[in-house]
């Protein structure tokens, strides 16, 4: 479902809805899921399906994109997700009464995708993943520093209340 694609472009399966098993289309590793219906701010969130997510079904509010040979699904997903994060998709939506959407036809015919040669796509994806890993590490370190700062503030406040800061 659209809610299972995080703002970081990663699939989050902590909340999953089950439906009776039927003959239907299942997601495969490397499929790209594009959120086609939601609020205008959320239309366009995109993620690529990993091996552990293959076999899941997907809602009609999602468009499945299956890339052809020579096109990296991760490259396509990251590019579409970037367009969403930059606000591009919000302006490509058709607005309805309480939601917005981008049809598969509009997605295919009007949303620009840059497709360098496959080796270049893979090089870009590799570098981007490296930089995103560095960013994740930096965010984790920042959270740790914020927790330490909160503890320091508490100990400083305690010392002030007990008079330890002004004691001779």
Short mmCIF file of C-alpha atoms in Angstrom, two decimals:
data_model
loop_
_atom_site.label_atom_id
_atom_site.label_comp_id
_atom_site.label_asym_id
_atom_site.label_seq_id
_atom_site.Cartn_x
_atom_site.Cartn_y
_atom_site.Cartn_z
CA UNK A 1 0.00 0.00 0.00
CA UNK A 2 1.15 3.60 -0.40
CA UNK A 3 1.80 3.82 3.33
CA UNK A 4 4.38 1.01 3.02
CA UNK A 5 6.73 3.25 1.05
CA UNK A 6 8.61 5.50 3.41
CA UNK A 7 9.63 9.07 2.71
CA UNK A 8 13.14 7.69 2.27
CA UNK A 9 12.08 5.49 -0.67
CA UNK A 10 12.37 2.25 1.27
CA UNK A 11 9.68 -0.43 1.69
CA UNK A 12 8.42 -0.67 5.30
CA UNK A 13 6.45 -3.83 6.07
CA UNK A 14 5.77 -3.20 9.76
CA UNK A 15 2.05 -2.77 8.95
CA UNK A 16 0.78 -5.16 6.28
CA UNK A 17 -2.81 -5.86 5.25
CA UNK A 18 -3.66 -9.40 4.23
CA UNK A 19 -6.06 -10.33 1.49
CA UNK A 20 -7.31 -13.77 0.49
CA UNK A 21 -4.92 -15.47 -1.89
CA UNK A 22 -6.15 -15.25 -5.46
CA UNK A 23 -4.82 -15.56 -8.95
CA UNK A 24 -3.21 -12.17 -9.30
CA UNK A 25 -0.08 -10.27 -10.02
CA UNK A 26 2.68 -10.72 -7.46
CA UNK A 27 5.63 -8.41 -7.05
CA UNK A 28 9.03 -9.65 -8.12
CA UNK A 29 12.52 -8.67 -6.99
CA UNK A 30 13.50 -5.52 -8.85
CA UNK A 31 9.96 -4.34 -9.53
CA UNK A 32 9.49 -0.62 -8.94
CA UNK A 33 6.40 0.51 -7.00
CA UNK A 34 5.15 4.03 -7.72
CA UNK A 35 2.45 5.56 -5.49
CA UNK A 36 -0.07 6.73 -8.11
CA UNK A 37 -2.98 7.84 -5.86
CA UNK A 38 -2.80 9.76 -2.59
CA UNK A 39 -2.70 13.33 -1.39
CA UNK A 40 -0.83 15.55 -3.89
CA UNK A 41 2.11 15.69 -1.47
CA UNK A 42 2.48 11.89 -1.42
CA UNK A 43 1.80 10.91 -5.04
CA UNK A 44 5.08 9.71 -6.48
CA UNK A 45 6.76 8.06 -3.50
CA UNK A 46 8.69 5.24 -5.12
CA UNK A 47 10.64 2.18 -3.98
CA UNK A 48 12.23 -0.90 -5.50
CA UNK A 49 11.18 -4.36 -4.33
CA UNK A 50 13.89 -6.39 -2.66
CA UNK A 51 14.18 -10.16 -2.52
CA UNK A 52 12.43 -10.34 0.86
CA UNK A 53 9.40 -8.43 -0.51
CA UNK A 54 8.91 -10.50 -3.65
CA UNK A 55 5.62 -12.37 -3.82
CA UNK A 56 3.57 -9.64 -2.14
CA UNK A 57 0.51 -8.22 -3.86
CA UNK A 58 0.06 -4.49 -4.31
CA UNK A 59 -2.89 -2.13 -4.14
CA UNK A 60 -4.54 -0.37 -7.04
CA UNK A 61 -3.06 2.87 -5.67
CA UNK A 62 0.35 1.65 -6.79
CA UNK A 63 1.80 1.31 -10.27
CA UNK A 64 4.22 -1.55 -10.77
CA UNK A 65 7.06 -0.76 -13.16
CA UNK A 66 9.08 -3.68 -14.47
CA UNK A 67 12.24 -2.50 -16.20
CA UNK A 68 13.64 -4.09 -19.32
CA UNK A 69 17.15 -5.39 -19.92
CA UNK A 70 19.76 -2.65 -19.69
CA UNK A 71 17.72 -0.51 -17.27
CA UNK A 72 18.49 -0.63 -13.56
CA UNK A 73 15.30 -0.77 -11.50
CA UNK A 74 17.11 0.85 -8.57
CA UNK A 75 18.21 3.70 -10.84
CA UNK A 76 14.62 4.22 -12.05
CA UNK A 77 13.18 4.03 -8.52
CA UNK A 78 15.71 6.49 -7.10
CA UNK A 79 15.11 8.91 -9.97
CA UNK A 80 11.32 8.79 -9.60
CA UNK A 81 11.60 9.13 -5.83
CA UNK A 82 13.87 12.15 -6.28
CA UNK A 83 11.27 13.76 -8.55
CA UNK A 84 8.69 13.18 -5.81
CA UNK A 85 10.95 14.61 -3.08
CA UNK A 86 11.68 17.66 -5.25
CA UNK A 87 7.93 18.34 -5.57
CA UNK A 88 7.73 17.57 -9.29
CA UNK A 89 5.00 14.94 -8.98
CA UNK A 90 2.71 17.28 -7.04
CA UNK A 91 2.44 19.45 -10.14
CA UNK A 92 1.86 16.50 -12.51
CA UNK A 93 -1.15 15.14 -10.60
CA UNK A 94 -4.75 15.19 -11.64
CA UNK A 95 -6.60 16.51 -8.59
CA UNK A 96 -9.86 14.84 -7.57
CA UNK A 97 -12.27 15.69 -4.74
CA UNK A 98 -10.17 14.33 -1.88
CA UNK A 99 -7.05 12.95 -3.52
CA UNK A 100 -4.79 13.21 -6.52
CA UNK A 101 -3.38 10.74 -9.01
CA UNK A 102 -0.98 10.17 -11.86
CA UNK A 103 -2.17 7.62 -14.40
CA UNK A 104 0.16 4.99 -15.84
CA UNK A 105 -0.17 6.69 -19.23
CA UNK A 106 0.78 10.10 -17.82
CA UNK A 107 3.66 8.52 -15.90
CA UNK A 108 4.95 6.85 -19.06
CA UNK A 109 4.44 9.82 -21.38
CA UNK A 110 5.16 12.94 -19.33
CA UNK A 111 7.51 12.16 -16.44
CA UNK A 112 11.11 12.63 -17.58
CA UNK A 113 13.54 9.80 -16.93
CA UNK A 114 17.19 10.10 -17.79
CA UNK A 115 18.69 6.79 -18.89
CA UNK A 116 22.44 6.75 -19.37
CA UNK A 117 24.11 3.49 -20.47
CA UNK A 118 23.62 0.61 -18.03
CA UNK A 119 27.19 0.69 -16.67
CA UNK A 120 26.76 4.38 -15.86
CA UNK A 121 23.39 3.70 -14.17
CA UNK A 122 25.03 1.06 -11.99
CA UNK A 123 27.96 3.36 -11.16
CA UNK A 124 25.53 6.13 -10.14
CA UNK A 125 23.45 3.73 -8.02
CA UNK A 126 26.58 2.39 -6.31
CA UNK A 127 27.84 5.89 -5.46
CA UNK A 128 24.39 7.05 -4.35
CA UNK A 129 23.96 4.03 -2.06
CA UNK A 130 27.42 4.70 -0.58
CA UNK A 131 26.49 8.33 0.10
CA UNK A 132 23.10 7.38 1.56
CA UNK A 133 24.82 4.87 3.86
CA UNK A 134 27.15 7.68 5.01
CA UNK A 135 24.10 9.89 5.58
CA UNK A 136 22.37 7.16 7.61
CA UNK A 137 25.51 6.80 9.72
CA UNK A 138 25.62 10.58 10.25
CA UNK A 139 21.96 10.63 11.29
CA UNK A 140 22.60 7.82 13.79
CA UNK A 141 25.59 9.70 15.22
CA UNK A 142 23.51 12.89 15.47
CA UNK A 143 20.79 11.02 17.40
CA UNK A 144 23.41 9.65 19.78
CA UNK A 145 24.82 13.16 20.30
CA UNK A 146 21.32 14.54 20.94
CA UNK A 147 20.69 11.85 23.56
CA UNK A 148 24.00 12.67 25.27
CA UNK A 149 23.15 16.38 25.18
CA UNK A 150 19.76 15.70 26.78
CA UNK A 151 21.46 13.71 29.59
CA UNK A 152 24.04 16.49 30.06
CA UNK A 153 21.27 19.11 30.29
CA UNK A 154 19.49 17.02 32.92
CA UNK A 155 22.65 16.61 34.99
CA UNK A 156 23.41 20.34 34.66
CA UNK A 157 19.87 21.20 35.77
CA UNK A 158 20.17 18.80 38.71
CA UNK A 159 23.50 20.35 39.75
CA UNK A 160 21.96 23.85 39.52
CA UNK A 161 18.93 22.88 41.62
CA UNK A 162 21.17 21.26 44.24
CA UNK A 163 23.40 24.35 44.36
CA UNK A 164 26.47 22.48 43.11
CA UNK A 165 27.14 25.07 40.40
CA UNK A 166 27.59 27.94 42.89
CA UNK A 167 29.15 26.03 45.77
CA UNK A 168 32.50 27.35 47.05
#
